[in-house]
mmCIF file with all atom_site columns, C-alpha atoms in Angstrom:
data_model
loop_
_atom_site.group_PDB
_atom_site.id
_atom_site.type_symbol
_atom_site.label_atom_id
_atom_site.label_alt_id
_atom_site.label_comp_id
_atom_site.label_asym_id
_atom_site.label_entity_id
_atom_site.label_seq_id
_atom_site.pdbx_PDB_ins_code
_atom_site.Cartn_x
_atom_site.Cartn_y
_atom_site.Cartn_z
_atom_site.occupancy
_atom_site.B_iso_or_equiv
_atom_site.pdbx_formal_charge
_atom_site.auth_seq_id
_atom_site.auth_comp_id
_atom_site.auth_asym_id
_atom_site.auth_atom_id
_atom_site.pdbx_PDB_model_num
ATOM 1   C CA . MET A 1 1   ? -80.610 98.250  46.267 1.00 0.00 ? 22  MET A CA 1
ATOM 2   C CA . LYS A 1 2   ? -77.972 100.891 45.949 1.00 0.00 ? 23  LYS A CA 1
ATOM 3   C CA . LYS A 1 3   ? -75.433 102.034 49.200 1.00 0.00 ? 24  LYS A CA 1
ATOM 4   C CA . PRO A 1 4   ? -75.703 105.427 49.880 1.00 0.00 ? 25  PRO A CA 1
ATOM 5   C CA . LEU A 1 5   ? -72.934 107.754 48.457 1.00 0.00 ? 26  LEU A CA 1
ATOM 6   C CA . GLY A 1 6   ? -71.701 108.593 51.604 1.00 0.00 ? 27  GLY A CA 1
ATOM 7   C CA . VAL A 1 7   ? -70.618 105.335 52.846 1.00 0.00 ? 28  VAL A CA 1
ATOM 8   C CA . ALA A 1 8   ? -68.263 104.474 50.059 1.00 0.00 ? 29  ALA A CA 1
ATOM 9   C CA . VAL A 1 9   ? -66.721 107.902 50.347 1.00 0.00 ? 30  VAL A CA 1
ATOM 10  C CA . VAL A 1 10  ? -66.065 107.093 54.326 1.00 0.00 ? 31  VAL A CA 1
ATOM 11  C CA . VAL A 1 11  ? -64.842 103.529 53.322 1.00 0.00 ? 32  VAL A CA 1
ATOM 12  C CA . ILE A 1 12  ? -62.451 104.233 50.410 1.00 0.00 ? 33  ILE A CA 1
ATOM 13  C CA . GLY A 1 13  ? -61.410 107.071 53.477 1.00 0.00 ? 34  GLY A CA 1
ATOM 14  C CA . LEU A 1 14  ? -60.279 104.939 55.435 1.00 0.00 ? 35  LEU A CA 1
ATOM 15  C CA . ALA A 1 15  ? -58.796 102.716 53.108 1.00 0.00 ? 36  ALA A CA 1
ATOM 16  C CA . ALA A 1 16  ? -56.683 105.201 52.218 1.00 0.00 ? 37  ALA A CA 1
ATOM 17  C CA . ALA A 1 17  ? -55.692 106.089 55.712 1.00 0.00 ? 38  ALA A CA 1
ATOM 18  C CA . ALA A 1 18  ? -54.529 102.782 56.625 1.00 0.00 ? 39  ALA A CA 1
ATOM 19  C CA . SER A 1 19  ? -52.836 102.658 53.831 1.00 0.00 ? 40  SER A CA 1
ATOM 20  C CA . LEU A 1 20  ? -50.903 105.989 54.237 1.00 0.00 ? 41  LEU A CA 1
ATOM 21  C CA . ASN A 1 21  ? -49.956 104.815 58.031 1.00 0.00 ? 42  ASN A CA 1
ATOM 22  C CA . SER A 1 22  ? -48.398 101.680 57.290 1.00 0.00 ? 43  SER A CA 1
ATOM 23  C CA . ILE A 1 23  ? -45.742 103.533 54.789 1.00 0.00 ? 44  ILE A CA 1
ATOM 24  C CA . GLY A 1 24  ? -42.535 103.435 55.950 1.00 0.00 ? 45  GLY A CA 1
ATOM 25  C CA . VAL A 1 25  ? -42.966 100.948 58.828 1.00 0.00 ? 46  VAL A CA 1
ATOM 26  C CA . ALA A 1 26  ? -41.188 97.568  58.122 1.00 0.00 ? 47  ALA A CA 1
ATOM 27  C CA . SER A 1 27  ? -41.601 94.446  59.511 1.00 0.00 ? 48  SER A CA 1
ATOM 28  C CA . ALA A 1 28  ? -39.195 92.768  61.551 1.00 0.00 ? 49  ALA A CA 1
ATOM 29  C CA . GLY A 1 29  ? -38.208 90.443  59.046 1.00 0.00 ? 50  GLY A CA 1
ATOM 30  C CA . GLN A 1 30  ? -37.803 93.506  56.311 1.00 0.00 ? 51  GLN A CA 1
ATOM 31  C CA . GLN A 1 31  ? -35.036 94.872  55.074 1.00 0.00 ? 52  GLN A CA 1
ATOM 32  C CA . PRO A 1 32  ? -35.350 98.843  54.338 1.00 0.00 ? 53  PRO A CA 1
ATOM 33  C CA . VAL A 1 33  ? -34.484 99.839  50.948 1.00 0.00 ? 54  VAL A CA 1
ATOM 34  C CA . PRO A 1 34  ? -31.403 102.312 50.933 1.00 0.00 ? 55  PRO A CA 1
ATOM 35  C CA . ALA A 1 35  ? -32.613 106.068 49.136 1.00 0.00 ? 56  ALA A CA 1
ATOM 36  C CA . MET A 1 36  ? -31.619 106.664 45.649 1.00 0.00 ? 57  MET A CA 1
ATOM 37  C CA . VAL A 1 37  ? -28.192 108.794 45.563 1.00 0.00 ? 58  VAL A CA 1
ATOM 38  C CA . ILE A 1 38  ? -28.619 111.239 42.768 1.00 0.00 ? 59  ILE A CA 1
ATOM 39  C CA . SER A 1 39  ? -25.131 112.692 41.426 1.00 0.00 ? 60  SER A CA 1
ATOM 40  C CA . THR A 1 40  ? -24.941 115.910 39.996 1.00 0.00 ? 61  THR A CA 1
ATOM 41  C CA . PRO A 1 41  ? -22.092 116.965 38.079 1.00 0.00 ? 62  PRO A CA 1
ATOM 42  C CA . VAL A 1 42  ? -19.991 119.857 39.234 1.00 0.00 ? 63  VAL A CA 1
ATOM 43  C CA . ALA A 1 43  ? -18.215 122.267 37.593 1.00 0.00 ? 64  ALA A CA 1
ATOM 44  C CA . SER A 1 44  ? -14.392 122.080 38.074 1.00 0.00 ? 65  SER A CA 1
ATOM 45  C CA . VAL A 1 45  ? -13.219 125.408 38.475 1.00 0.00 ? 66  VAL A CA 1
ATOM 46  C CA . ALA A 1 46  ? -9.611  126.283 37.374 1.00 0.00 ? 67  ALA A CA 1
ATOM 47  C CA . VAL A 1 47  ? -7.456  128.753 39.511 1.00 0.00 ? 68  VAL A CA 1
ATOM 48  C CA . PRO A 1 48  ? -6.023  130.896 37.058 1.00 0.00 ? 69  PRO A CA 1
ATOM 49  C CA . ALA A 1 49  ? -1.946  130.826 37.252 1.00 0.00 ? 70  ALA A CA 1
ATOM 50  C CA . PRO A 1 50  ? -0.750  134.118 37.810 1.00 0.00 ? 71  PRO A CA 1
ATOM 51  C CA . PRO A 1 51  ? 0.649   136.209 35.012 1.00 0.00 ? 72  PRO A CA 1
ATOM 52  C CA . ALA A 1 52  ? 4.355   135.434 34.322 1.00 0.00 ? 73  ALA A CA 1
ATOM 53  C CA . ILE A 1 53  ? 7.152   138.070 35.497 1.00 0.00 ? 74  ILE A CA 1
ATOM 54  C CA . LYS A 1 54  ? 9.721   138.805 33.271 1.00 0.00 ? 75  LYS A CA 1
ATOM 55  C CA . ASP A 1 55  ? 13.023  138.407 34.143 1.00 0.00 ? 76  ASP A CA 1
ATOM 56  C CA . SER A 1 56  ? 13.860  142.283 33.846 1.00 0.00 ? 77  SER A CA 1
ATOM 57  C CA . ASP A 1 57  ? 11.075  143.103 36.144 1.00 0.00 ? 78  ASP A CA 1
ATOM 58  C CA . PRO A 1 58  ? 12.616  145.544 38.146 1.00 0.00 ? 79  PRO A CA 1
ATOM 59  C CA . SER A 1 59  ? 10.581  144.437 41.468 1.00 0.00 ? 80  SER A CA 1
ATOM 60  C CA . LEU A 1 60  ? 12.391  141.287 41.126 1.00 0.00 ? 81  LEU A CA 1
ATOM 61  C CA . THR A 1 61  ? 15.947  140.506 43.631 1.00 0.00 ? 82  THR A CA 1
ATOM 62  C CA . PHE A 1 62  ? 18.621  137.934 42.035 1.00 0.00 ? 83  PHE A CA 1
ATOM 63  C CA . ARG A 1 63  ? 20.939  136.565 44.944 1.00 0.00 ? 84  ARG A CA 1
ATOM 64  C CA . GLN A 1 64  ? 23.887  134.222 43.089 1.00 0.00 ? 85  GLN A CA 1
ATOM 65  C CA . ASN A 1 65  ? 25.122  131.593 45.391 1.00 0.00 ? 86  ASN A CA 1
ATOM 66  C CA . GLY A 1 66  ? 27.785  129.377 43.784 1.00 0.00 ? 87  GLY A CA 1
ATOM 67  C CA . ARG A 1 67  ? 25.970  128.085 40.127 1.00 0.00 ? 88  ARG A CA 1
ATOM 68  C CA . ILE A 1 68  ? 22.451  129.130 41.653 1.00 0.00 ? 89  ILE A CA 1
ATOM 69  C CA . VAL A 1 69  ? 20.581  132.321 41.303 1.00 0.00 ? 90  VAL A CA 1
ATOM 70  C CA . THR A 1 70  ? 17.809  132.930 43.657 1.00 0.00 ? 91  THR A CA 1
ATOM 71  C CA . ILE A 1 71  ? 14.981  134.879 42.457 1.00 0.00 ? 92  ILE A CA 1
ATOM 72  C CA . THR A 1 72  ? 12.374  136.446 44.384 1.00 0.00 ? 93  THR A CA 1
ATOM 73  C CA . ARG A 1 73  ? 10.009  139.084 44.309 1.00 0.00 ? 94  ARG A CA 1
ATOM 74  C CA . ARG A 1 74  ? 9.311   141.129 47.321 1.00 0.00 ? 95  ARG A CA 1
ATOM 75  C CA . SER A 1 75  ? 10.863  138.670 49.544 1.00 0.00 ? 96  SER A CA 1
ATOM 76  C CA . THR A 1 76  ? 8.174   135.805 47.911 1.00 0.00 ? 97  THR A CA 1
ATOM 77  C CA . PRO A 1 77  ? 10.558  133.205 45.471 1.00 0.00 ? 98  PRO A CA 1
ATOM 78  C CA . VAL A 1 78  ? 9.525   133.001 42.135 1.00 0.00 ? 99  VAL A CA 1
ATOM 79  C CA . ALA A 1 79  ? 12.572  130.958 40.922 1.00 0.00 ? 100 ALA A CA 1
ATOM 80  C CA . THR A 1 80  ? 16.032  129.709 40.851 1.00 0.00 ? 101 THR A CA 1
ATOM 81  C CA . VAL A 1 81  ? 18.062  129.396 37.802 1.00 0.00 ? 102 VAL A CA 1
ATOM 82  C CA . THR A 1 82  ? 20.929  127.064 38.638 1.00 0.00 ? 103 THR A CA 1
ATOM 83  C CA . LEU A 1 83  ? 23.924  126.524 35.873 1.00 0.00 ? 104 LEU A CA 1
ATOM 84  C CA . THR A 1 84  ? 23.510  122.486 35.289 1.00 0.00 ? 105 THR A CA 1
ATOM 85  C CA . SER A 1 85  ? 26.808  122.424 33.150 1.00 0.00 ? 106 SER A CA 1
ATOM 86  C CA . ALA A 1 86  ? 28.985  124.179 30.563 1.00 0.00 ? 107 ALA A CA 1
ATOM 87  C CA . THR A 1 87  ? 30.929  123.129 27.703 1.00 0.00 ? 108 THR A CA 1
ATOM 88  C CA . TRP A 1 88  ? 33.740  125.763 26.890 1.00 0.00 ? 109 TRP A CA 1
ATOM 89  C CA . SER A 1 89  ? 36.176  125.618 23.887 1.00 0.00 ? 110 SER A CA 1
ATOM 90  C CA . ALA A 1 90  ? 38.484  127.737 22.365 1.00 0.00 ? 111 ALA A CA 1
ATOM 91  C CA . HIS A 1 91  ? 35.925  129.922 20.214 1.00 0.00 ? 112 HIS A CA 1
ATOM 92  C CA . SER A 1 92  ? 32.482  128.700 21.785 1.00 0.00 ? 113 SER A CA 1
ATOM 93  C CA . ALA A 1 93  ? 30.895  127.775 24.800 1.00 0.00 ? 114 ALA A CA 1
ATOM 94  C CA . THR A 1 94  ? 27.245  125.720 25.460 1.00 0.00 ? 115 THR A CA 1
ATOM 95  C CA . ALA A 1 95  ? 25.615  126.191 28.926 1.00 0.00 ? 116 ALA A CA 1
ATOM 96  C CA . VAL A 1 96  ? 22.936  124.475 30.353 1.00 0.00 ? 117 VAL A CA 1
ATOM 97  C CA . LEU A 1 97  ? 20.723  126.271 32.760 1.00 0.00 ? 118 LEU A CA 1
ATOM 98  C CA . THR A 1 98  ? 17.977  124.546 34.797 1.00 0.00 ? 119 THR A CA 1
ATOM 99  C CA . VAL A 1 99  ? 15.226  126.503 35.668 1.00 0.00 ? 120 VAL A CA 1
ATOM 100 C CA . THR A 1 100 ? 12.688  125.681 38.494 1.00 0.00 ? 121 THR A CA 1
ATOM 101 C CA . ALA A 1 101 ? 9.899   128.456 38.774 1.00 0.00 ? 122 ALA A CA 1
ATOM 102 C CA . THR A 1 102 ? 7.401   128.738 41.324 1.00 0.00 ? 123 THR A CA 1
ATOM 103 C CA . ARG A 1 103 ? 5.410   131.127 39.484 1.00 0.00 ? 124 ARG A CA 1
ATOM 104 C CA . PRO A 1 104 ? 5.490   131.327 35.727 1.00 0.00 ? 125 PRO A CA 1
ATOM 105 C CA . ILE A 1 105 ? 8.894   133.664 34.759 1.00 0.00 ? 126 ILE A CA 1
ATOM 106 C CA . ILE A 1 106 ? 9.665   134.795 31.131 1.00 0.00 ? 127 ILE A CA 1
ATOM 107 C CA . VAL A 1 107 ? 13.602  134.684 30.592 1.00 0.00 ? 128 VAL A CA 1
ATOM 108 C CA . ASP A 1 108 ? 15.557  136.134 27.772 1.00 0.00 ? 129 ASP A CA 1
ATOM 109 C CA . PRO A 1 109 ? 18.450  134.345 26.616 1.00 0.00 ? 130 PRO A CA 1
ATOM 110 C CA . ALA A 1 110 ? 19.235  137.475 24.884 1.00 0.00 ? 131 ALA A CA 1
ATOM 111 C CA . MET A 1 111 ? 20.205  139.133 28.205 1.00 0.00 ? 132 MET A CA 1
ATOM 112 C CA . PHE A 1 112 ? 22.954  136.034 28.583 1.00 0.00 ? 133 PHE A CA 1
ATOM 113 C CA . THR A 1 113 ? 26.449  137.540 27.478 1.00 0.00 ? 134 THR A CA 1
ATOM 114 C CA . LEU A 1 114 ? 29.611  135.424 27.269 1.00 0.00 ? 135 LEU A CA 1
ATOM 115 C CA . TYR A 1 115 ? 32.514  137.080 28.447 1.00 0.00 ? 136 TYR A CA 1
ATOM 116 C CA . ASP A 1 116 ? 35.829  136.444 26.664 1.00 0.00 ? 137 ASP A CA 1
ATOM 117 C CA . ALA A 1 117 ? 39.794  136.682 26.983 1.00 0.00 ? 138 ALA A CA 1
ATOM 118 C CA . GLU A 1 118 ? 39.824  140.033 24.621 1.00 0.00 ? 139 GLU A CA 1
ATOM 119 C CA . GLY A 1 119 ? 36.960  141.577 26.576 1.00 0.00 ? 140 GLY A CA 1
ATOM 120 C CA . TRP A 1 120 ? 34.336  140.880 24.027 1.00 0.00 ? 141 TRP A CA 1
ATOM 121 C CA . GLU A 1 121 ? 30.629  140.277 24.722 1.00 0.00 ? 142 GLU A CA 1
ATOM 122 C CA . ASN A 1 122 ? 29.177  137.510 22.732 1.00 0.00 ? 143 ASN A CA 1
ATOM 123 C CA . GLU A 1 123 ? 25.366  137.013 22.456 1.00 0.00 ? 144 GLU A CA 1
ATOM 124 C CA . ALA A 1 124 ? 23.445  133.903 22.650 1.00 0.00 ? 145 ALA A CA 1
ATOM 125 C CA . GLU A 1 125 ? 22.527  132.447 19.420 1.00 0.00 ? 146 GLU A CA 1
ATOM 126 C CA . GLN A 1 126 ? 18.700  132.002 20.939 1.00 0.00 ? 147 GLN A CA 1
ATOM 127 C CA . SER A 1 127 ? 17.252  135.511 21.297 1.00 0.00 ? 148 SER A CA 1
ATOM 128 C CA . LYS A 1 128 ? 13.673  134.844 22.189 1.00 0.00 ? 149 LYS A CA 1
ATOM 129 C CA . PRO A 1 129 ? 11.985  134.853 25.267 1.00 0.00 ? 150 PRO A CA 1
ATOM 130 C CA . VAL A 1 130 ? 11.340  131.409 27.015 1.00 0.00 ? 151 VAL A CA 1
ATOM 131 C CA . ARG A 1 131 ? 8.100   131.182 29.224 1.00 0.00 ? 152 ARG A CA 1
ATOM 132 C CA . PHE A 1 132 ? 8.630   128.833 32.315 1.00 0.00 ? 153 PHE A CA 1
ATOM 133 C CA . GLY A 1 133 ? 5.758   127.525 33.991 1.00 0.00 ? 154 GLY A CA 1
ATOM 134 C CA . ALA A 1 134 ? 5.850   126.407 37.799 1.00 0.00 ? 155 ALA A CA 1
ATOM 135 C CA . GLY A 1 135 ? 7.800   123.243 37.723 1.00 0.00 ? 156 GLY A CA 1
ATOM 136 C CA . THR A 1 136 ? 11.476  122.509 36.385 1.00 0.00 ? 157 THR A CA 1
ATOM 137 C CA . ALA A 1 137 ? 12.367  122.902 32.739 1.00 0.00 ? 158 ALA A CA 1
ATOM 138 C CA . ALA A 1 138 ? 16.094  123.717 30.896 1.00 0.00 ? 159 ALA A CA 1
ATOM 139 C CA . LEU A 1 139 ? 17.342  126.347 28.808 1.00 0.00 ? 160 LEU A CA 1
ATOM 140 C CA . THR A 1 140 ? 20.023  125.377 26.570 1.00 0.00 ? 161 THR A CA 1
ATOM 141 C CA . LEU A 1 141 ? 22.105  128.603 25.694 1.00 0.00 ? 162 LEU A CA 1
ATOM 142 C CA . THR A 1 142 ? 24.840  128.368 22.622 1.00 0.00 ? 163 THR A CA 1
ATOM 143 C CA . PHE A 1 143 ? 27.263  130.700 22.121 1.00 0.00 ? 164 PHE A CA 1
ATOM 144 C CA . THR A 1 144 ? 29.343  130.232 18.543 1.00 0.00 ? 165 THR A CA 1
ATOM 145 C CA . GLY A 1 145 ? 32.440  132.140 16.756 1.00 0.00 ? 166 GLY A CA 1
ATOM 146 C CA . THR A 1 146 ? 33.635  134.267 19.675 1.00 0.00 ? 167 THR A CA 1
ATOM 147 C CA . PRO A 1 147 ? 36.911  136.170 18.787 1.00 0.00 ? 168 PRO A CA 1
ATOM 148 C CA . ALA A 1 148 ? 38.894  134.837 21.858 1.00 0.00 ? 169 ALA A CA 1
ATOM 149 C CA . ARG A 1 149 ? 38.744  132.132 24.593 1.00 0.00 ? 170 ARG A CA 1
ATOM 150 C CA . PRO A 1 150 ? 35.423  132.263 26.292 1.00 0.00 ? 171 PRO A CA 1
ATOM 151 C CA . GLU A 1 151 ? 35.937  133.350 30.025 1.00 0.00 ? 172 GLU A CA 1
ATOM 152 C CA . ALA A 1 152 ? 32.842  133.808 31.566 1.00 0.00 ? 173 ALA A CA 1
ATOM 153 C CA . LEU A 1 153 ? 28.526  133.513 30.987 1.00 0.00 ? 174 LEU A CA 1
ATOM 154 C CA . GLY A 1 154 ? 26.711  136.687 32.602 1.00 0.00 ? 175 GLY A CA 1
ATOM 155 C CA . TRP A 1 155 ? 23.280  137.283 32.928 1.00 0.00 ? 176 TRP A CA 1
ATOM 156 C CA . VAL A 1 156 ? 22.556  140.738 32.798 1.00 0.00 ? 177 VAL A CA 1
ATOM 157 C CA . ALA A 1 157 ? 18.329  140.717 33.511 1.00 0.00 ? 178 ALA A CA 1
ATOM 158 C CA . LYS A 1 158 ? 17.859  144.129 34.590 1.00 0.00 ? 179 LYS A CA 1
ATOM 159 C CA . PRO A 1 159 ? 18.045  147.555 31.999 1.00 0.00 ? 180 PRO A CA 1
ATOM 160 C CA . ASP A 1 160 ? 20.380  149.479 34.278 1.00 0.00 ? 181 ASP A CA 1
ATOM 161 C CA . GLY A 1 161 ? 23.372  146.737 33.115 1.00 0.00 ? 182 GLY A CA 1
ATOM 162 C CA . ASP A 1 162 ? 24.407  145.230 35.846 1.00 0.00 ? 183 ASP A CA 1
ATOM 163 C CA . ALA A 1 163 ? 24.801  141.781 35.684 1.00 0.00 ? 184 ALA A CA 1
ATOM 164 C CA . VAL A 1 164 ? 22.317  140.339 38.214 1.00 0.00 ? 185 VAL A CA 1
ATOM 165 C CA . ALA A 1 165 ? 24.652  136.695 37.989 1.00 0.00 ? 186 ALA A CA 1
ATOM 166 C CA . VAL A 1 166 ? 28.302  135.551 36.313 1.00 0.00 ? 187 VAL A CA 1
ATOM 167 C CA . TRP A 1 167 ? 29.459  132.412 36.346 1.00 0.00 ? 188 TRP A CA 1
ATOM 168 C CA . GLU A 1 168 ? 33.225  132.028 35.663 1.00 0.00 ? 189 GLU A CA 1
ATOM 169 C CA . ARG A 1 169 ? 34.734  129.385 33.544 1.00 0.00 ? 190 ARG A CA 1
ATOM 170 C CA . GLY A 1 170 ? 36.216  126.637 36.010 1.00 0.00 ? 191 GLY A CA 1
#
């Protein structure tokens, strides 16, 4: 004899409901299963560095205190340039400058002048501008073949022709 179809559906429905009610209920001896964590890669966002500012920019201010020149732009520090060492001879000189930048800066070696005892203004052998990123790096300037004894190193970064720094032979 066949059972009526309606009774079978009710029995199956009750079994399914009982099964759904027990989901998530753990007995006292069971440990919960931790949820699965799916990690999604996060794209890193690079913050672009500000553009490099040229040492000839008219908005820069230079202040020299002994061997150190502090460069600011609208009262915000840009860099310090320190005469780390200078080697002087009868007709040449080598200067090592340490540049500590808080933002990228371009320093033009052609704007450094070696003044000699006869009044000559001598150019550095390096002539290409150097870009310094944030951090500390060195710039070496070499002057050879000066007509007279070197007396001072000057930095004429501004287009108006005035020196922003002068380091005298000691």
